[in-house]
Amino acid sequence: MIPRMLPRPAHSARTRRASRILLALAAMAALLSVDLPDAAAVPPLGVTAEAGSDPTANRVGALFAGSLDGGHFCTAAVVHSDDRNVIATAAHCLDDPDTTVFAPGYRDGKAPYGTWKLTGVSIAQGWTDGRDPDEDIAFATVAPADGGTARIEDAVGGFPVATGQPDDVTVTILGYPSSDEAPLRCANATSLFSGTQRRIDCPDLSGGTSGSPWLADGALAGVLGGYEGGGTVPEVSYSAVMDDQALELYREAAVSAG
């Protein structure tokens, strides 16, 4: 005789479903924890510390004169474009584009994602004609310095570009002082120094940090530069406001990249 299977109590089925849900949530939390930065590792607002090596920092790099042996003098960051080969920096960092190379993720003398030569620049006429500090934002296209065909955004990703930020938007700055071999990080609320310039209080952002990206929720909202070339003391920095003119330069670079 075939034994009759007794029906399972309803509460047992609910218990098993609840257990599966809890296990799924635990697995999801474990996966998310891999991608989220340790909150304790992020310095408080207004404090500058060495940036960790992570996907955000790897999109930022140092600008060198000719090669890694030439010393780094400015900072730049990869921004998103259809052709995946555009960087953003301060206009005053691009006085010699033919001899400038970019090393994203540079650290301790090494360029883990290679070096990239500049193949074109997009600079506002106001900067070219009169070095207008309100136009001290620029974009450039890059290609592998070794003559290859790789695309920089494929290697490290790229930041979106954002305009229309609130006057007191909080930004994160990542930049390379010329005396350091690793990037520094500082986040703080900004204020409008004028209708065309932003100001931020962050210590130790000395020479070499010009061109550093100002990131608002992961999007480029400015670069260190503008008024006083970005500031005459390392405790206070400036950026020209990312306005429609800057957005047009970005679009110009993205089109020329294609």
GROMACS .gro file of C-alpha atoms in nm:
model
  258
    1MET     CA    1   0.000   0.000   0.000
    2ILE     CA    2   0.131   0.341  -0.091
    3PRO     CA    3   0.149   0.551   0.220
    4ARG     CA    4  -0.053   0.866   0.222
    5MET     CA    5   0.158   1.186   0.257
    6LEU     CA    6   0.034   1.394   0.541
    7PRO     CA    7  -0.023   1.760   0.457
    8ARG     CA    8   0.250   1.995   0.588
    9PRO     CA    9   0.140   2.241   0.852
   10ALA     CA   10   0.091   2.590   0.706
   11HIS     CA   11   0.315   2.749   0.967
   12SER     CA   12   0.610   2.529   0.853
   13ALA     CA   13   0.582   2.660   0.495
   14ARG     CA   14   0.575   3.019   0.619
   15THR     CA   15   0.877   2.953   0.836
   16ARG     CA   16   1.074   2.813   0.544
   17ARG     CA   17   0.976   3.108   0.322
   18ALA     CA   18   1.082   3.352   0.592
   19SER     CA   19   1.414   3.171   0.631
   20ARG     CA   20   1.479   3.189   0.257
   21ILE     CA   21   1.403   3.562   0.256
   22LEU     CA   22   1.637   3.623   0.549
   23LEU     CA   23   1.913   3.425   0.380
   24ALA     CA   24   1.865   3.623   0.057
   25LEU     CA   25   1.878   3.953   0.244
   26ALA     CA   26   2.193   3.844   0.425
   27ALA     CA   27   2.358   3.749   0.097
   28MET     CA   28   2.259   4.083  -0.058
   29ALA     CA   29   2.398   4.272   0.239
   30ALA     CA   30   2.725   4.081   0.208
   31LEU     CA   31   2.754   4.172  -0.161
   32LEU     CA   32   2.677   4.537  -0.097
   33SER     CA   33   2.930   4.555   0.182
   34VAL     CA   34   3.203   4.466  -0.066
   35ASP     CA   35   3.129   4.775  -0.276
   36LEU     CA   36   3.054   5.027  -0.003
   37PRO     CA   37   3.348   5.212   0.155
   38ASP     CA   38   3.413   5.168   0.524
   39ALA     CA   39   3.253   5.472   0.686
   40ALA     CA   40   3.527   5.478   0.949
   41ALA     CA   41   3.789   5.511   0.670
   42VAL     CA   42   3.636   5.832   0.533
   43PRO     CA   43   3.771   6.141   0.711
   44PRO     CA   44   3.525   6.397   0.852
   45LEU     CA   45   3.425   6.702   0.652
   46GLY     CA   46   3.703   6.956   0.623
   47VAL     CA   47   3.980   6.705   0.697
   48THR     CA   48   4.237   6.614   0.431
   49ALA     CA   49   4.388   6.265   0.420
   50GLU     CA   50   4.550   6.033   0.170
   51ALA     CA   51   4.291   5.887  -0.065
   52GLY     CA   52   4.249   5.513  -0.074
   53SER     CA   53   4.297   5.319  -0.395
   54ASP     CA   54   3.943   5.263  -0.519
   55PRO     CA   55   3.744   5.308  -0.843
   56THR     CA   56   3.677   5.676  -0.770
   57ALA     CA   57   4.042   5.759  -0.702
   58ASN     CA   58   4.153   5.561  -1.007
   59ARG     CA   59   3.960   5.798  -1.235
   60VAL     CA   60   4.177   6.083  -1.105
   61GLY     CA   61   4.539   6.120  -1.203
   62ALA     CA   62   4.841   6.346  -1.220
   63LEU     CA   63   4.954   6.554  -1.517
   64PHE     CA   64   5.325   6.519  -1.597
   65ALA     CA   65   5.566   6.717  -1.810
   66GLY     CA   66   5.665   6.475  -2.085
   67SER     CA   67   5.687   6.153  -1.881
   68LEU     CA   68   5.669   6.021  -1.528
   69ASP     CA   69   6.027   6.143  -1.489
   70GLY     CA   70   5.920   6.500  -1.561
   71GLY     CA   71   5.740   6.554  -1.232
   72HIS     CA   72   5.366   6.611  -1.188
   73PHE     CA   73   5.232   6.964  -1.177
   74CYS     CA   74   4.851   6.939  -1.197
   75THR     CA   75   4.561   6.697  -1.154
   76ALA     CA   76   4.291   6.582  -1.396
   77ALA     CA   77   4.000   6.337  -1.400
   78VAL     CA   78   3.831   6.115  -1.657
   79VAL     CA   79   3.478   6.221  -1.750
   80HIS     CA   80   3.220   6.023  -1.940
   81SER     CA   81   3.197   6.066  -2.317
   82ASP     CA   82   3.061   5.856  -2.601
   83ASP     CA   83   3.411   5.795  -2.735
   84ARG     CA   84   3.544   5.726  -2.382
   85ASN     CA   85   3.858   5.942  -2.399
   86VAL     CA   86   3.794   6.282  -2.233
   87ILE     CA   87   3.952   6.429  -1.919
   88ALA     CA   88   3.875   6.749  -1.725
   89THR     CA   89   4.121   6.983  -1.558
   90ALA     CA   90   4.190   7.354  -1.507
   91ALA     CA   91   4.260   7.559  -1.819
   92HIS     CA   92   4.579   7.692  -1.662
   93CYS     CA   93   4.710   7.334  -1.650
   94LEU     CA   94   4.706   7.307  -2.031
   95ASP     CA   95   4.958   7.572  -2.131
   96ASP     CA   96   5.178   7.301  -2.292
   97PRO     CA   97   4.940   7.030  -2.413
   98ASP     CA   98   5.187   6.883  -2.663
   99THR     CA   99   5.422   6.774  -2.383
  100THR     CA  100   5.164   6.690  -2.114
  101VAL     CA  101   5.080   6.331  -2.022
  102PHE     CA  102   4.813   6.200  -1.787
  103ALA     CA  103   4.854   5.907  -1.547
  104PRO     CA  104   4.521   5.797  -1.392
  105GLY     CA  105   4.548   5.621  -1.059
  106TYR     CA  106   4.911   5.729  -1.024
  107ARG     CA  107   5.065   5.624  -0.694
  108ASP     CA  108   5.418   5.578  -0.560
  109GLY     CA  109   5.590   5.626  -0.892
  110LYS     CA  110   5.368   5.380  -1.079
  111ALA     CA  111   5.103   5.436  -1.345
  112PRO     CA  112   4.884   5.124  -1.318
  113TYR     CA  113   4.663   5.231  -1.609
  114GLY     CA  114   4.941   5.363  -1.830
  115THR     CA  115   5.021   5.713  -1.947
  116TRP     CA  116   4.808   5.904  -2.192
  117LYS     CA  117   4.903   6.187  -2.427
  118LEU     CA  118   4.673   6.478  -2.502
  119THR     CA  119   4.530   6.477  -2.855
  120GLY     CA  120   4.312   6.788  -2.834
  121VAL     CA  121   4.198   7.058  -2.590
  122SER     CA  122   3.875   7.252  -2.541
  123ILE     CA  123   3.940   7.586  -2.368
  124ALA     CA  124   3.710   7.887  -2.349
  125GLN     CA  125   3.802   8.191  -2.558
  126GLY     CA  126   3.787   8.404  -2.244
  127TRP     CA  127   4.076   8.205  -2.102
  128THR     CA  128   4.275   8.201  -2.425
  129ASP     CA  129   4.240   8.577  -2.477
  130GLY     CA  130   4.268   8.708  -2.122
  131ARG     CA  131   4.308   8.419  -1.878
  132ASP     CA  132   3.968   8.496  -1.731
  133PRO     CA  133   3.950   8.305  -1.398
  134ASP     CA  134   3.581   8.243  -1.458
  135GLU     CA  135   3.682   8.030  -1.758
  136ASP     CA  136   3.946   7.820  -1.580
  137ILE     CA  137   3.781   7.488  -1.666
  138ALA     CA  138   3.898   7.284  -1.963
  139PHE     CA  139   3.859   6.944  -2.123
  140ALA     CA  140   4.101   6.739  -2.332
  141THR     CA  141   4.097   6.422  -2.535
  142VAL     CA  142   4.363   6.159  -2.471
  143ALA     CA  143   4.515   5.852  -2.633
  144PRO     CA  144   4.769   5.596  -2.509
  145ALA     CA  145   5.116   5.747  -2.501
  146ASP     CA  146   5.254   5.425  -2.650
  147GLY     CA  147   5.045   5.468  -2.964
  148GLY     CA  148   4.782   5.206  -2.883
  149THR     CA  149   4.409   5.229  -2.948
  150ALA     CA  150   4.274   5.172  -2.596
  151ARG     CA  151   4.013   5.405  -2.445
  152ILE     CA  152   4.081   5.550  -2.104
  153GLU     CA  153   3.722   5.523  -1.985
  154ASP     CA  154   3.729   5.151  -2.055
  155ALA     CA  155   4.018   5.124  -1.810
  156VAL     CA  156   3.893   5.335  -1.518
  157GLY     CA  157   3.540   5.460  -1.593
  158GLY     CA  158   3.440   5.826  -1.608
  159PHE     CA  159   3.253   6.084  -1.401
  160PRO     CA  160   2.937   6.246  -1.535
  161VAL     CA  161   2.941   6.626  -1.562
  162ALA     CA  162   2.687   6.825  -1.357
  163THR     CA  163   2.581   7.189  -1.368
  164GLY     CA  164   2.326   7.384  -1.164
  165GLN     CA  165   2.451   7.277  -0.821
  166PRO     CA  166   2.318   7.442  -0.500
  167ASP     CA  167   2.526   7.728  -0.357
  168ASP     CA  168   2.628   7.517  -0.055
  169VAL     CA  169   2.674   7.183  -0.231
  170THR     CA  170   2.910   6.942  -0.055
  171VAL     CA  171   3.189   6.818  -0.280
  172THR     CA  172   3.476   6.573  -0.254
  173ILE     CA  173   3.812   6.684  -0.392
  174LEU     CA  174   4.082   6.440  -0.502
  175GLY     CA  175   4.417   6.586  -0.601
  176TYR     CA  176   4.792   6.542  -0.619
  177PRO     CA  177   5.017   6.795  -0.446
  178SER     CA  178   5.336   6.810  -0.652
  179SER     CA  179   5.538   6.698  -0.349
  180ASP     CA  180   5.330   6.382  -0.290
  181GLU     CA  181   5.320   6.049  -0.469
  182ALA     CA  182   4.958   5.967  -0.381
  183PRO     CA  183   4.635   6.166  -0.406
  184LEU     CA  184   4.476   6.349  -0.117
  185ARG     CA  185   4.104   6.355  -0.042
  186CYS     CA  186   3.893   6.618   0.130
  187ALA     CA  187   3.518   6.675   0.140
  188ASN     CA  188   3.334   6.981   0.265
  189ALA     CA  189   3.043   7.211   0.195
  190THR     CA  190   3.114   7.490  -0.052
  191SER     CA  191   2.996   7.849  -0.065
  192LEU     CA  192   2.965   8.100  -0.345
  193PHE     CA  193   3.262   8.339  -0.332
  194SER     CA  194   3.095   8.525  -0.619
  195GLY     CA  195   2.833   8.450  -0.879
  196THR     CA  196   3.098   8.273  -1.085
  197GLN     CA  197   3.333   8.124  -0.823
  198ARG     CA  198   3.297   7.859  -0.553
  199ARG     CA  199   3.502   7.843  -0.233
  200ILE     CA  200   3.588   7.550  -0.005
  201ASP     CA  201   3.786   7.510   0.317
  202CYS     CA  202   4.017   7.209   0.293
  203PRO     CA  203   4.373   7.205   0.432
  204ASP     CA  204   4.691   7.092   0.256
  205LEU     CA  205   4.570   7.128  -0.104
  206SER     CA  206   4.894   7.284  -0.218
  207GLY     CA  207   5.058   7.330  -0.560
  208GLY     CA  208   4.986   7.044  -0.798
  209THR     CA  209   4.621   7.009  -0.696
  210SER     CA  210   4.508   7.255  -0.964
  211GLY     CA  211   4.261   7.077  -1.189
  212SER     CA  212   4.143   6.843  -0.912
  213PRO     CA  213   3.782   6.734  -0.961
  214TRP     CA  214   3.510   6.867  -0.730
  215LEU     CA  215   3.267   6.576  -0.710
  216ALA     CA  216   2.907   6.624  -0.602
  217ASP     CA  217   2.736   6.288  -0.554
  218GLY     CA  218   2.991   6.136  -0.790
  219ALA     CA  219   2.951   6.395  -1.068
  220LEU     CA  220   3.201   6.660  -1.175
  221ALA     CA  221   3.074   6.995  -1.043
  222GLY     CA  222   3.398   7.194  -1.083
  223VAL     CA  223   3.777   7.174  -1.086
  224LEU     CA  224   4.026   7.337  -0.853
  225GLY     CA  225   4.129   7.663  -1.019
  226GLY     CA  226   3.969   7.993  -1.103
  227TYR     CA  227   4.017   8.278  -0.856
  228GLU     CA  228   4.386   8.321  -0.766
  229GLY     CA  229   4.464   8.014  -0.977
  230GLY     CA  230   4.268   7.808  -0.726
  231GLY     CA  231   4.392   7.984  -0.414
  232THR     CA  232   4.714   8.126  -0.273
  233VAL     CA  233   4.701   7.935   0.057
  234PRO     CA  234   4.655   7.556   0.086
  235GLU     CA  235   4.366   7.588   0.334
  236VAL     CA  236   4.124   7.763   0.095
  237SER     CA  237   4.054   7.659  -0.264
  238TYR     CA  238   3.834   7.784  -0.546
  239SER     CA  239   3.665   7.662  -0.860
  240ALA     CA  240   3.494   7.845  -1.140
  241VAL     CA  241   3.125   7.760  -1.137
  242MET     CA  242   3.040   7.478  -1.376
  243ASP     CA  243   2.806   7.677  -1.599
  244ASP     CA  244   2.664   7.653  -1.951
  245GLN     CA  245   2.995   7.771  -2.100
  246ALA     CA  246   3.181   7.487  -1.929
  247LEU     CA  247   2.910   7.242  -2.037
  248GLU     CA  248   2.955   7.359  -2.396
  249LEU     CA  249   3.332   7.297  -2.372
  250TYR     CA  250   3.260   6.948  -2.244
  251ARG     CA  251   3.026   6.880  -2.534
  252GLU     CA  252   3.285   7.018  -2.775
  253ALA     CA  253   3.548   6.783  -2.639
  254ALA     CA  254   3.308   6.488  -2.652
  255VAL     CA  255   3.222   6.563  -3.015
  256SER     CA  256   3.586   6.609  -3.118
  257ALA     CA  257   3.662   6.281  -2.943
  258GLY     CA  258   3.443   6.106  -3.194
   0.00000   0.00000   0.00000
